[in-house]
Short mmCIF file of C-alpha atoms and ligand atoms in Angstrom, two decimals:
data_model
loop_
_atom_site.label_atom_id
_atom_site.label_comp_id
_atom_site.label_asym_id
_atom_site.label_seq_id
_atom_site.Cartn_x
_atom_site.Cartn_y
_atom_site.Cartn_z
CA MET A 156 15.71 16.10 -0.55
CA SER A 157 14.52 18.63 -3.07
CA CYS A 158 12.42 21.73 -2.53
CA THR A 159 10.17 23.48 -5.01
CA PHE A 160 8.98 27.05 -4.68
CA VAL A 161 5.28 27.52 -5.33
CA GLY A 162 4.33 31.17 -5.60
CA GLU A 163 6.12 33.64 -3.33
CA ASP A 164 5.64 32.17 0.13
CA THR A 165 5.18 28.42 -0.23
CA VAL A 166 7.90 25.77 -0.45
CA ILE A 167 7.16 22.08 -0.89
CA CYS A 168 9.97 19.75 0.17
CA GLY A 169 10.00 16.08 -0.69
CA GLY A 170 12.49 13.29 -0.34
CA GLY A 171 13.61 10.81 -2.91
CA LYS A 172 11.31 8.80 -5.04
CA TRP A 173 8.41 6.77 -3.64
CA GLU A 174 9.36 3.12 -4.02
CA VAL A 175 8.48 -0.38 -2.90
CA LEU A 176 10.53 -1.22 0.19
CA VAL A 177 9.04 -4.65 0.93
CA ASP A 178 7.27 -7.05 -1.45
CA LYS A 179 6.67 -10.56 -0.12
CA VAL A 180 4.07 -13.31 -0.11
CA ASP A 181 1.34 -12.74 2.48
CA GLY A 182 0.24 -16.07 3.92
CA GLU A 183 -1.69 -18.70 2.02
CA PRO A 184 -3.57 -18.14 -1.25
CA ARG A 185 -7.11 -17.02 -0.47
CA TRP A 186 -10.26 -15.64 -2.01
CA CYS A 187 -10.05 -12.31 -3.82
CA PHE A 188 -13.44 -10.64 -3.87
CA ASN A 189 -12.42 -8.56 -6.88
CA CYS A 190 -11.19 -11.46 -9.07
CA ARG A 191 -13.76 -13.83 -7.55
CA LYS A 192 -11.05 -16.50 -7.48
CA VAL A 193 -8.46 -17.85 -5.03
CA ARG A 194 -5.31 -15.79 -5.52
CA ASP A 195 -1.87 -15.24 -4.03
CA PHE A 196 -1.59 -12.07 -1.96
CA ARG A 197 1.44 -9.81 -1.53
CA PHE A 198 2.41 -7.77 1.52
CA ILE A 199 3.79 -4.56 0.10
CA VAL A 200 5.33 -1.62 1.93
CA SER A 201 6.00 1.47 -0.13
CA GLY A 202 7.74 4.54 1.14
CA ASP A 203 10.15 7.33 0.49
CA SER A 204 13.67 6.21 -0.40
CA GLU A 205 15.11 9.02 1.74
CA PRO A 206 14.31 10.27 5.26
CA SER A 207 10.88 11.81 4.94
CA TYR A 208 7.97 13.38 6.75
CA TYR A 209 5.77 10.63 5.33
CA GLU A 210 5.72 7.18 6.96
CA PRO A 211 6.00 4.02 4.88
CA ASN A 212 2.63 2.78 3.67
CA PRO A 213 1.81 -0.94 4.19
CA SER A 214 -0.78 -2.75 2.10
CA ILE A 215 -1.95 -6.23 1.20
CA ARG A 216 -2.68 -6.63 -2.50
CA CYS A 217 -3.95 -9.34 -4.77
CA ALA A 218 -1.00 -10.54 -6.90
CA VAL A 219 -3.17 -10.60 -10.03
CA CYS A 220 -5.54 -7.59 -9.97
CA LYS A 221 -3.39 -5.52 -7.51
CA THR A 222 -6.47 -4.48 -5.54
CA ASP A 223 -5.75 -3.37 -1.97
CA ASP A 224 -7.67 -5.40 0.62
CA GLY A 225 -9.14 -7.58 -2.14
CA ASP A 226 -9.33 -10.41 0.43
CA CYS A 227 -11.56 -8.35 2.74
CA PHE A 228 -15.31 -8.78 2.49
CA PRO A 229 -16.71 -6.03 0.21
CA GLY A 230 -17.19 -2.81 2.14
CA ARG A 231 -14.56 -3.73 4.73
CA PHE A 232 -10.92 -2.70 4.88
CA ARG A 233 -7.87 -3.02 7.09
CA VAL A 234 -7.05 -0.42 9.70
CA TRP A 235 -3.27 -0.47 10.15
CA GLY A 236 -1.81 0.15 13.58
CA GLU A 237 -5.06 -0.49 15.47
CA GLN A 238 -5.59 -4.05 16.55
ZN1 ZN B 116 -7.68 -10.09 -7.33
#
């Protein structure tokens, strides 16, 4: 972990670098509303490489245009952790 002093009374501490921890195929190919074609989707979890205040961040992205939630109907998005 590294800490940076900002001004006289603020310290910002961060862990290692933010990296992809999981990158795997997410189910069957399906429609991407951004590409307007059937695409493969990837389940990607990115997070800090060291113990960190920030939790890993899951997402489902189109393998071609990299849009998050590209398989969700326009205007809709996933809410992680609430089912
Ligand atoms: Zn796409």
